[in-house]
């Protein structure tokens, strides 16, 4: 798997990423990123307006680890559950060991009474880098289609 | 196509499987499984609690064939329609001719008046086996996120 | 990339196609089709009944270009936004430089107040052709599961 970035590796990375979140294996989640990285959750409106910030903003893996710790402490209430579905990725630029990609996503929320509804949709704007035989996110910007994303803070995208 | 199991073959298997169901080609559906197999539809809650059973339980292909026969007899009412969307698969262990995989799914239901809503979401926990140039399910456990799955019995997942 | 059609190329084609629409890059959209093509949006009910027509019908790329022009002129109201998620494709017949494929799709709609709901689901019935190192649609029939598709006319599928 070392060497060139392929569509297959991008597919595997995205599948593993949402699997990690949906299994609530959040302690593993920061390992999908480089130490020096950029992880942002924002809205399409803010992204289009050129705002660099977002509902969530982290530029080191350490900040992502802190975020997981905070999530774990905050979860005194029982969580609703979520399911991420990622669509098919597009590779926009592929430099061999680094690639820019876009992947659409959809998140559904399952309430305690079993009702399921669409919670969020959007697109990941990514820069992926090959590190040995693994791919890591150098940058992952989750651009949500809806501006109603404050409640998203309970889980990463 | 014979030989090693690849991500591409897992993608093709999952695509063909939901295509079969959504085309209502249920008579072909049991052929996706080995003779001796395990097919279970259950809820995340029951799965986490370690219950082996589920809303649907079959451990031979013959039981799947019986199930299709029963579905055909029961369908005296006109059916609502469903659309399965499978997300990107993850290969957890790949032994060459057998592999363990996970694939998230989403099912939407289309009512007679045209209204469409999310019906179910969850994840397939699979063991796939290469048989000649085909892949078959040795095990497929459809774990639904919601516990409200009794009405799912009208169609397989 | 020239030469044989592979599942990977079909995945890349479908990903690029919905990305084009969701980025509102509609001027590029006709370039996904051959000059002489068939693009139809129809309902499962009409498709099953054998009606060749549909809510949208075009059999040249020129008609697709006209359609984009019309869309741009009509959009005096601010648009709602949409997100397409395509599922995993199935290759039904692969003749090397031409292939028949099916790919399920799901479209969610995001209202101005941020509410997101399932808008449409269905399946693309495609004939793809390799032209140099690109794949183009010779035929793309978007069969919507629901018969309520008149409002779909605001955007292509």
GROMACS .gro file of N, CA and C in nm, chain C:
model
  471
  315UNK      N    1  -0.527   0.586  -1.811
  315UNK     CA    2  -0.671   0.566  -1.794
  315UNK      C    3  -0.738   0.522  -1.926
  316UNK      N    4  -0.670   0.544  -2.039
  316UNK     CA    5  -0.733   0.502  -2.164
  316UNK      C    6  -0.748   0.351  -2.163
  317UNK      N    7  -0.837   0.303  -2.248
  317UNK     CA    8  -0.852   0.158  -2.258
  317UNK      C    9  -0.971   0.110  -2.180
  318UNK      N   10  -0.957  -0.005  -2.119
  318UNK     CA   11  -1.069  -0.077  -2.059
  318UNK      C   12  -1.144   0.007  -1.955
  319UNK      N   13  -1.274  -0.012  -1.952
  319UNK     CA   14  -1.356   0.049  -1.848
  319UNK      C   15  -1.348  -0.039  -1.724
  320UNK      N   16  -1.320   0.026  -1.610
  320UNK     CA   17  -1.309  -0.047  -1.484
  320UNK      C   18  -1.409   0.009  -1.385
  321UNK      N   19  -1.433  -0.066  -1.277
  321UNK     CA   20  -1.523  -0.018  -1.173
  321UNK      C   21  -1.470   0.113  -1.116
  322UNK      N   22  -1.338   0.122  -1.103
  322UNK     CA   23  -1.280   0.244  -1.049
  322UNK      C   24  -1.313   0.366  -1.135
  323UNK      N   25  -1.310   0.349  -1.266
  323UNK     CA   26  -1.342   0.461  -1.354
  323UNK      C   27  -1.490   0.497  -1.346
  324UNK      N   28  -1.574   0.397  -1.329
  324UNK     CA   29  -1.718   0.423  -1.316
  324UNK      C   30  -1.746   0.498  -1.185
  325UNK      N   31  -1.675   0.460  -1.080
  325UNK     CA   32  -1.688   0.530  -0.952
  325UNK      C   33  -1.645   0.676  -0.969
  326UNK      N   34  -1.531   0.697  -1.033
  326UNK     CA   35  -1.479   0.834  -1.052
  326UNK      C   36  -1.575   0.917  -1.137
  327UNK      N   37  -1.633   0.857  -1.239
  327UNK     CA   38  -1.728   0.929  -1.325
  327UNK      C   39  -1.851   0.974  -1.246
  328UNK      N   40  -1.907   0.883  -1.169
  328UNK     CA   41  -2.027   0.916  -1.091
  328UNK      C   42  -1.998   1.020  -0.984
  329UNK      N   43  -1.882   1.009  -0.922
  329UNK     CA   44  -1.844   1.107  -0.820
  329UNK      C   45  -1.828   1.245  -0.881
  330UNK      N   46  -1.763   1.252  -0.997
  330UNK     CA   47  -1.740   1.381  -1.063
  330UNK      C   48  -1.872   1.442  -1.111
  331UNK      N   49  -1.962   1.358  -1.156
  331UNK     CA   50  -2.092   1.403  -1.209
  331UNK      C   51  -2.175   1.474  -1.100
  332UNK      N   52  -2.191   1.408  -0.985
  332UNK     CA   53  -2.272   1.471  -0.881
  332UNK      C   54  -2.198   1.589  -0.817
  333UNK      N   55  -2.068   1.582  -0.815
  333UNK     CA   56  -1.990   1.696  -0.765
  333UNK      C   57  -2.018   1.820  -0.850
  334UNK      N   58  -2.020   1.801  -0.981
  334UNK     CA   59  -2.048   1.911  -1.074
  334UNK      C   60  -2.183   1.975  -1.042
  335UNK      N   61  -2.285   1.892  -1.022
  335UNK     CA   62  -2.419   1.945  -0.994
  335UNK      C   63  -2.422   2.014  -0.858
  336UNK      N   64  -2.366   1.950  -0.756
  336UNK     CA   65  -2.374   2.007  -0.622
  336UNK      C   66  -2.289   2.132  -0.605
  337UNK      N   67  -2.190   2.149  -0.691
  337UNK     CA   68  -2.112   2.274  -0.691
  337UNK      C   69  -2.179   2.380  -0.779
  338UNK      N   70  -2.292   2.345  -0.834
  338UNK     CA   71  -2.363   2.436  -0.924
  338UNK      C   72  -2.276   2.478  -1.044
  339UNK      N   73  -2.194   2.384  -1.090
  339UNK     CA   74  -2.109   2.409  -1.207
  339UNK      C   75  -2.181   2.355  -1.331
  340UNK      N   76  -2.304   2.400  -1.348
  340UNK     CA   77  -2.391   2.341  -1.449
  340UNK      C   78  -2.341   2.361  -1.592
  341UNK      N   79  -2.259   2.464  -1.613
  341UNK     CA   80  -2.206   2.487  -1.747
  341UNK      C   81  -2.116   2.371  -1.791
  342UNK      N   82  -2.059   2.300  -1.694
  342UNK     CA   83  -1.971   2.186  -1.725
  342UNK      C   84  -2.052   2.057  -1.742
  343UNK      N   85  -2.170   2.055  -1.686
  343UNK     CA   86  -2.251   1.933  -1.682
  343UNK      C   87  -2.272   1.867  -1.819
  344UNK      N   88  -2.304   1.942  -1.926
  344UNK     CA   89  -2.325   1.875  -2.056
  344UNK      C   90  -2.201   1.800  -2.106
  345UNK      N   91  -2.083   1.841  -2.059
  345UNK     CA   92  -1.959   1.775  -2.105
  345UNK      C   93  -1.947   1.632  -2.056
  346UNK      N   94  -2.033   1.591  -1.963
  346UNK     CA   95  -2.032   1.451  -1.919
  346UNK      C   96  -2.099   1.359  -2.021
  347UNK      N   97  -2.162   1.420  -2.124
  347UNK     CA   98  -2.238   1.340  -2.221
  347UNK      C   99  -2.173   1.345  -2.359
  348UNK      N  100  -2.197   1.242  -2.438
  348UNK     CA  101  -2.158   1.245  -2.579
  348UNK      C  102  -2.247   1.344  -2.654
  349UNK      N  103  -2.202   1.388  -2.771
  349UNK     CA  104  -2.285   1.479  -2.852
  349UNK      C  105  -2.422   1.418  -2.879
  350UNK      N  106  -2.417   1.296  -2.923
  350UNK     CA  107  -2.542   1.222  -2.949
  350UNK      C  108  -2.562   1.133  -2.827
  351UNK      N  109  -2.663   1.167  -2.747
  351UNK     CA  110  -2.677   1.096  -2.619
  351UNK      C  111  -2.825   1.080  -2.588
  352UNK      N  112  -2.851   1.023  -2.473
  352UNK     CA  113  -2.989   1.016  -2.426
  352UNK      C  114  -2.987   1.045  -2.277
  353UNK      N  115  -3.053   1.152  -2.240
  353UNK     CA  116  -3.064   1.185  -2.099
  353UNK      C  117  -3.211   1.200  -2.065
  354UNK      N  118  -3.257   1.117  -1.974
  354UNK     CA  119  -3.399   1.116  -1.938
  354UNK      C  120  -3.411   1.113  -1.786
  355UNK      N  121  -3.503   1.193  -1.734
  355UNK     CA  122  -3.544   1.179  -1.594
  355UNK      C  123  -3.688   1.132  -1.595
  356UNK      N  124  -3.713   1.021  -1.532
  356UNK     CA  125  -3.847   0.964  -1.534
  356UNK      C  126  -3.879   0.900  -1.399
  357UNK      N  127  -4.000   0.847  -1.386
  357UNK     CA  128  -4.038   0.779  -1.262
  357UNK      C  129  -4.034   0.628  -1.284
  358UNK      N  130  -4.020   0.555  -1.175
  358UNK     CA  131  -4.016   0.409  -1.182
  358UNK      C  132  -4.145   0.358  -1.247
  359UNK      N  133  -4.256   0.420  -1.214
  359UNK     CA  134  -4.386   0.381  -1.266
  359UNK      C  135  -4.389   0.396  -1.418
  360UNK      N  136  -4.346   0.511  -1.467
  360UNK     CA  137  -4.344   0.534  -1.612
  360UNK      C  138  -4.242   0.446  -1.682
  361UNK      N  139  -4.129   0.427  -1.617
  361UNK     CA  140  -4.025   0.344  -1.677
  361UNK      C  141  -4.072   0.200  -1.690
  362UNK      N  142  -4.138   0.152  -1.587
  362UNK     CA  143  -4.189   0.015  -1.588
  362UNK      C  144  -4.297  -0.001  -1.695
  363UNK      N  145  -4.375   0.104  -1.714
  363UNK     CA  146  -4.483   0.100  -1.814
  363UNK      C  147  -4.430   0.111  -1.957
  364UNK      N  148  -4.300   0.138  -1.969
  364UNK     CA  149  -4.240   0.139  -2.103
  364UNK      C  150  -4.245   0.275  -2.172
  365UNK      N  151  -4.282   0.380  -2.100
  365UNK     CA  152  -4.284   0.513  -2.161
  365UNK      C  153  -4.140   0.561  -2.182
  366UNK      N  154  -4.107   0.596  -2.307
  366UNK     CA  155  -3.970   0.639  -2.337
  366UNK      C  156  -3.943   0.780  -2.285
  367UNK      N  157  -4.047   0.863  -2.279
  367UNK     CA  158  -4.031   1.002  -2.238
  367UNK      C  159  -4.009   1.015  -2.089
  368UNK      N  160  -4.017   1.137  -2.042
  368UNK     CA  161  -3.996   1.160  -1.900
  368UNK      C  162  -4.018   1.306  -1.867
  369UNK      N  163  -3.992   1.341  -1.744
  369UNK     CA  164  -4.004   1.479  -1.701
  369UNK      C  165  -3.900   1.564  -1.774
  370UNK      N  166  -3.786   1.504  -1.795
  370UNK     CA  167  -3.682   1.569  -1.875
  370UNK      C  168  -3.640   1.470  -1.983
  371UNK      N  169  -3.624   1.519  -2.104
  371UNK     CA  170  -3.584   1.432  -2.214
  371UNK      C  171  -3.492   1.512  -2.306
  372UNK      N  172  -3.372   1.457  -2.330
  372UNK     CA  173  -3.279   1.523  -2.422
  372UNK      C  174  -3.202   1.415  -2.497
  373UNK      N  175  -3.185   1.433  -2.626
  373UNK     CA  176  -3.110   1.330  -2.699
  373UNK      C  177  -2.990   1.387  -2.777
  374UNK      N  178  -2.952   1.510  -2.742
  374UNK     CA  179  -2.824   1.563  -2.790
  374UNK      C  180  -2.763   1.647  -2.678
  375UNK      N  181  -2.634   1.667  -2.686
  375UNK     CA  182  -2.568   1.751  -2.585
  375UNK      C  183  -2.616   1.896  -2.599
  376UNK      N  184  -2.648   1.934  -2.721
  376UNK     CA  185  -2.700   2.069  -2.743
  376UNK      C  186  -2.826   2.096  -2.661
  377UNK      N  187  -2.912   1.995  -2.650
  377UNK     CA  188  -3.033   2.013  -2.570
  377UNK      C  189  -2.999   2.029  -2.421
  378UNK      N  190  -2.892   1.964  -2.379
  378UNK     CA  191  -2.850   1.978  -2.239
  378UNK      C  192  -2.797   2.119  -2.213
  379UNK      N  193  -2.723   2.171  -2.312
  379UNK     CA  194  -2.671   2.307  -2.300
  379UNK      C  195  -2.787   2.407  -2.295
  380UNK      N  196  -2.886   2.387  -2.380
  380UNK     CA  197  -3.005   2.473  -2.377
  380UNK      C  198  -3.073   2.469  -2.242
  381UNK      N  199  -3.077   2.350  -2.187
  381UNK     CA  200  -3.142   2.331  -2.057
  381UNK      C  201  -3.071   2.411  -1.948
  382UNK      N  202  -2.939   2.410  -1.951
  382UNK     CA  203  -2.862   2.486  -1.852
  382UNK      C  204  -2.890   2.635  -1.869
  383UNK      N  205  -2.892   2.682  -1.993
  383UNK     CA  206  -2.924   2.823  -2.020
  383UNK      C  207  -3.060   2.859  -1.962
  384UNK      N  208  -3.157   2.772  -1.984
  384UNK     CA  209  -3.292   2.797  -1.933
  384UNK      C  210  -3.293   2.801  -1.781
  385UNK      N  211  -3.220   2.708  -1.720
  385UNK     CA  212  -3.211   2.705  -1.573
  385UNK      C  213  -3.155   2.835  -1.519
  386UNK      N  214  -3.051   2.883  -1.586
  386UNK     CA  215  -2.985   3.005  -1.538
  386UNK      C  216  -3.079   3.124  -1.549
  387UNK      N  217  -3.156   3.129  -1.657
  387UNK     CA  218  -3.250   3.240  -1.674
  387UNK      C  219  -3.364   3.231  -1.574
  388UNK      N  220  -3.406   3.109  -1.545
  388UNK     CA  221  -3.523   3.089  -1.458
  388UNK      C  222  -3.491   3.117  -1.312
  389UNK      N  223  -3.362   3.109  -1.278
  389UNK     CA  224  -3.326   3.120  -1.138
  389UNK      C  225  -3.325   3.262  -1.086
  390UNK      N  226  -3.438   3.328  -1.097
  390UNK     CA  227  -3.447   3.461  -1.040
  390UNK      C  228  -3.476   3.451  -0.890
  391UNK      N  229  -3.535   3.340  -0.848
  391UNK     CA  230  -3.555   3.317  -0.705
  391UNK      C  231  -3.428   3.250  -0.651
  392UNK      N  232  -3.404   3.272  -0.525
  392UNK     CA  233  -3.288   3.207  -0.465
  392UNK      C  234  -3.316   3.059  -0.449
  393UNK      N  235  -3.218   2.981  -0.481
  393UNK     CA  236  -3.239   2.837  -0.480
  393UNK      C  237  -3.226   2.776  -0.341
  394UNK      N  238  -3.302   2.668  -0.322
  394UNK     CA  239  -3.271   2.578  -0.213
  394UNK      C  240  -3.148   2.502  -0.256
  395UNK      N  241  -3.083   2.436  -0.163
  395UNK     CA  242  -2.968   2.360  -0.209
  395UNK      C  243  -2.994   2.210  -0.196
  396UNK      N  244  -2.917   2.135  -0.270
  396UNK     CA  245  -2.935   1.991  -0.278
  396UNK      C  246  -2.801   1.923  -0.259
  397UNK      N  247  -2.807   1.802  -0.212
  397UNK     CA  248  -2.685   1.721  -0.201
  397UNK      C  249  -2.716   1.582  -0.258
  398UNK      N  250  -2.636   1.543  -0.356
  398UNK     CA  251  -2.650   1.410  -0.415
  398UNK      C  252  -2.554   1.312  -0.347
  399UNK      N  253  -2.606   1.200  -0.309
  399UNK     CA  254  -2.520   1.091  -0.262
  399UNK      C  255  -2.542   0.975  -0.358
  400UNK      N  256  -2.435   0.930  -0.424
  400UNK     CA  257  -2.450   0.813  -0.509
  400UNK      C  258  -2.397   0.691  -0.435
  401UNK      N  259  -2.468   0.582  -0.451
  401UNK     CA  260  -2.426   0.457  -0.389
  401UNK      C  261  -2.321   0.387  -0.475
  402UNK      N  262  -2.302   0.260  -0.450
  402UNK     CA  263  -2.200   0.184  -0.521
  402UNK      C  264  -2.254   0.137  -0.656
  403UNK      N  265  -2.176   0.154  -0.763
  403UNK     CA  266  -2.222   0.116  -0.897
  403UNK      C  267  -2.209  -0.035  -0.923
  404UNK      N  268  -2.295  -0.082  -1.010
  404UNK     CA  269  -2.284  -0.219  -1.062
  404UNK      C  270  -2.260  -0.212  -1.212
  405UNK      N  271  -2.160  -0.284  -1.260
  405UNK     CA  272  -2.138  -0.296  -1.404
  405UNK      C  273  -2.212  -0.420  -1.452
  406UNK      N  274  -2.308  -0.399  -1.540
  406UNK     CA  275  -2.391  -0.512  -1.586
  406UNK      C  276  -2.330  -0.579  -1.708
  407UNK      N  277  -2.277  -0.498  -1.799
  407UNK     CA  278  -2.211  -0.551  -1.917
  407UNK      C  279  -2.093  -0.460  -1.946
  408UNK      N  280  -1.978  -0.521  -1.972
  408UNK     CA  281  -1.858  -0.441  -1.996
  408UNK      C  282  -1.793  -0.487  -2.126
  409UNK      N  283  -1.806  -0.403  -2.228
  409UNK     CA  284  -1.750  -0.439  -2.359
  409UNK      C  285  -1.612  -0.379  -2.382
  410UNK      N  286  -1.550  -0.329  -2.277
  410UNK     CA  287  -1.415  -0.275  -2.290
  410UNK      C  288  -1.417  -0.125  -2.307
  411UNK      N  289  -1.475  -0.075  -2.418
  411UNK     CA  290  -1.482   0.070  -2.434
  411UNK      C  291  -1.624   0.122  -2.415
  412UNK      N  292  -1.716   0.031  -2.388
  412UNK     CA  293  -1.852   0.073  -2.356
  412UNK      C  294  -1.905  -0.021  -2.249
  413UNK      N  295  -1.984   0.034  -2.156
  413UNK     CA  296  -2.032  -0.049  -2.045
  413UNK      C  297  -2.170  -0.004  -2.003
  414UNK      N  298  -2.251  -0.099  -1.961
  414UNK     CA  299  -2.382  -0.068  -1.902
  414UNK      C  300  -2.370  -0.081  -1.751
  415UNK      N  301  -2.418   0.022  -1.684
  415UNK     CA  302  -2.402   0.029  -1.539
  415UNK      C  303  -2.532   0.073  -1.474
  416UNK      N  304  -2.542   0.043  -1.346
  416UNK     CA  305  -2.651   0.097  -1.265
  416UNK      C  306  -2.594   0.152  -1.137
  417UNK      N  307  -2.641   0.267  -1.098
  417UNK     CA  308  -2.594   0.329  -0.974
  417UNK      C  309  -2.711   0.394  -0.901
  418UNK      N  310  -2.735   0.353  -0.777
  418UNK     CA  311  -2.845   0.416  -0.700
  418UNK      C  312  -2.806   0.556  -0.654
  419UNK      N  313  -2.906   0.641  -0.637
  419UNK     CA  314  -2.877   0.775  -0.587
  419UNK      C  315  -2.980   0.819  -0.485
  420UNK      N  316  -2.940   0.918  -0.408
  420UNK     CA  317  -3.026   0.977  -0.306
  420UNK      C  318  -2.998   1.127  -0.312
  421UNK      N  319  -3.102   1.207  -0.306
  421UNK     CA  320  -3.082   1.351  -0.305
  421UNK      C  321  -3.152   1.408  -0.182
  422UNK      N  322  -3.081   1.487  -0.104
  422UNK     CA  323  -3.146   1.556   0.007
  422UNK      C  324  -3.155   1.704  -0.027
  423UNK      N  325  -3.256   1.768   0.029
  423UNK     CA  326  -3.279   1.910   0.003
  423UNK      C  327  -3.262   1.988   0.131
  424UNK      N  328  -3.193   2.098   0.123
  424UNK     CA  329  -3.168   2.181   0.239
  424UNK      C  330  -3.244   2.312   0.222
  425UNK      N  331  -3.340   2.336   0.309
  425UNK     CA  332  -3.421   2.456   0.300
  425UNK      C  333  -3.344   2.574   0.358
  426UNK      N  334  -3.400   2.695   0.335
  426UNK     CA  335  -3.331   2.813   0.386
  426UNK      C  336  -3.318   2.816   0.537
  427UNK      N  337  -3.416   2.758   0.605
  427UNK     CA  338  -3.409   2.757   0.751
  427UNK      C  339  -3.318   2.646   0.803
  428UNK      N  340  -3.259   2.570   0.709
  428UNK     CA  341  -3.161   2.471   0.751
  428UNK      C  342  -3.216   2.329   0.761
  429UNK      N  343  -3.347   2.316   0.754
  429UNK     CA  344  -3.407   2.183   0.763
  429UNK      C  345  -3.366   2.100   0.641
  430UNK      N  346  -3.330   1.976   0.665
  430UNK     CA  347  -3.283   1.888   0.560
  430UNK      C  348  -3.373   1.766   0.553
  431UNK      N  349  -3.413   1.729   0.432
  431UNK     CA  350  -3.498   1.611   0.419
  431UNK      C  351  -3.466   1.538   0.289
  432UNK      N  352  -3.511   1.414   0.282
  432UNK     CA  353  -3.489   1.336   0.160
  432UNK      C  354  -3.578   1.392   0.050
  433UNK      N  355  -3.518   1.423  -0.061
  433UNK     CA  356  -3.591   1.485  -0.172
  433UNK      C  357  -3.624   1.381  -0.279
  434UNK      N  358  -3.530   1.300  -0.314
  434UNK     CA  359  -3.552   1.201  -0.420
  434UNK      C  360  -3.457   1.084  -0.402
  435UNK      N  361  -3.501   0.970  -0.454
  435UNK     CA  362  -3.414   0.853  -0.458
  435UNK      C  363  -3.442   0.781  -0.588
  436UNK      N  364  -3.352   0.700  -0.629
  436UNK     CA  365  -3.373   0.626  -0.753
  436UNK      C  366  -3.246   0.561  -0.801
  437UNK      N  367  -3.243   0.532  -0.931
  437UNK     CA  368  -3.128   0.461  -0.986
  437UNK      C  369  -3.096   0.518  -1.124
  438UNK      N  370  -2.969   0.533  -1.150
  438UNK     CA  371  -2.923   0.571  -1.284
  438UNK      C  372  -2.903   0.445  -1.367
  439UNK      N  373  -2.963   0.442  -1.485
  439UNK     CA  374  -2.939   0.334  -1.580
  439UNK      C  375  -2.852   0.393  -1.690
  440UNK      N  376  -2.728   0.348  -1.699
  440UNK     CA  377  -2.631   0.418  -1.783
  440UNK      C  378  -2.568   0.330  -1.890
  441UNK      N  379  -2.534   0.395  -1.999
  441UNK     CA  380  -2.436   0.339  -2.092
  441UNK      C  381  -2.321   0.438  -2.097
  442UNK      N  382  -2.203   0.391  -2.059
  442UNK     CA  383  -2.083   0.476  -2.056
  442UNK      C  384  -1.991   0.435  -2.170
  443UNK      N  385  -1.924   0.534  -2.225
  443UNK     CA  386  -1.831   0.505  -2.335
  443UNK      C  387  -1.698   0.574  -2.307
  444UNK      N  388  -1.589   0.500  -2.331
  444UNK     CA  389  -1.454   0.556  -2.316
  444UNK      C  390  -1.420   0.636  -2.440
  445UNK      N  391  -1.384   0.763  -2.419
  445UNK     CA  392  -1.345   0.852  -2.529
  445UNK      C  393  -1.207   0.905  -2.490
  446UNK      N  394  -1.104   0.852  -2.553
  446UNK     CA  395  -0.969   0.884  -2.508
  446UNK      C  396  -0.955   0.836  -2.364
  447UNK      N  397  -0.905   0.924  -2.277
  447UNK     CA  398  -0.891   0.880  -2.138
  447UNK      C  399  -1.008   0.923  -2.051
  448UNK      N  400  -1.117   0.964  -2.115
  448UNK     CA  401  -1.235   1.004  -2.039
  448UNK      C  402  -1.349   0.905  -2.060
  449UNK      N  403  -1.440   0.905  -1.963
  449UNK     CA  404  -1.566   0.832  -1.980
  449UNK      C  405  -1.677   0.934  -2.000
  450UNK      N  406  -1.766   0.904  -2.094
  450UNK     CA  407  -1.882   0.991  -2.118
  450UNK      C  408  -2.009   0.906  -2.109
  451UNK      N  409  -2.118   0.974  -2.083
  451UNK     CA  410  -2.247   0.905  -2.086
  451UNK      C  411  -2.303   0.906  -2.227
  452UNK      N  412  -2.325   0.788  -2.280
  452UNK     CA  413  -2.398   0.775  -2.405
  452UNK      C  414  -2.547   0.777  -2.371
  453UNK      N  415  -2.578   0.721  -2.257
  453UNK     CA  416  -2.716   0.718  -2.208
  453UNK      C  417  -2.715   0.728  -2.057
  454UNK      N  418  -2.798   0.814  -2.002
  454UNK     CA  419  -2.820   0.820  -1.857
  454UNK      C  420  -2.968   0.840  -1.833
  455UNK      N  421  -3.031   0.736  -1.781
  455UNK     CA  422  -3.172   0.746  -1.746
  455UNK      C  423  -3.183   0.746  -1.595
  456UNK      N  424  -3.230   0.858  -1.541
  456UNK     CA  425  -3.247   0.869  -1.397
  456UNK      C  426  -3.390   0.828  -1.364
  457UNK      N  427  -3.405   0.710  -1.308
  457UNK     CA  428  -3.538   0.658  -1.274
  457UNK      C  429  -3.564   0.688  -1.127
  458UNK      N  430  -3.659   0.778  -1.103
  458UNK     CA  431  -3.691   0.818  -0.966
  458UNK      C  432  -3.791   0.721  -0.905
  459UNK      N  433  -3.769   0.685  -0.780
  459UNK     CA  434  -3.860   0.591  -0.714
  459UNK      C  435  -3.999   0.651  -0.697
  460UNK      N  436  -4.004   0.778  -0.670
  460UNK     CA  437  -4.131   0.845  -0.645
  460UNK      C  438  -4.188   0.902  -0.774
  461UNK      N  439  -4.319   0.911  -0.781
  461UNK     CA  440  -4.383   0.970  -0.898
  461UNK      C  441  -4.398   1.121  -0.885
  462UNK      N  442  -4.371   1.172  -0.766
  462UNK     CA  443  -4.378   1.317  -0.739
  462UNK      C  444  -4.249   1.384  -0.781
  463UNK      N  445  -4.227   1.396  -0.911
  463UNK     CA  446  -4.099   1.452  -0.952
  463UNK      C  447  -4.109   1.580  -1.033
  464UNK      N  448  -4.226   1.638  -1.040
  464UNK     CA  449  -4.238   1.760  -1.118
  464UNK      C  450  -4.150   1.872  -1.063
  465UNK      N  451  -4.137   1.876  -0.933
  465UNK     CA  452  -4.056   1.982  -0.873
  465UNK      C  453  -3.907   1.959  -0.894
  466UNK      N  454  -3.873   1.841  -0.941
  466UNK     CA  455  -3.732   1.811  -0.969
  466UNK      C  456  -3.678   1.896  -1.081
  467UNK      N  457  -3.765   1.957  -1.157
  467UNK     CA  458  -3.720   2.022  -1.278
  467UNK      C  459  -3.622   2.137  -1.252
  468UNK      N  460  -3.614   2.180  -1.128
  468UNK     CA  461  -3.522   2.288  -1.095
  468UNK      C  462  -3.375   2.248  -1.105
  469UNK      N  463  -3.351   2.121  -1.093
  469UNK     CA  464  -3.211   2.075  -1.104
  469UNK      C  465  -3.206   1.943  -1.178
  470UNK      N  466  -3.098   1.916  -1.246
  470UNK     CA  467  -3.086   1.784  -1.310
  470UNK      C  468  -3.051   1.680  -1.203
  471UNK      N  469  -3.073   1.557  -1.239
  471UNK     CA  470  -3.032   1.448  -1.151
  471UNK      C  471  -2.910   1.381  -1.210
   0.00000   0.00000   0.00000
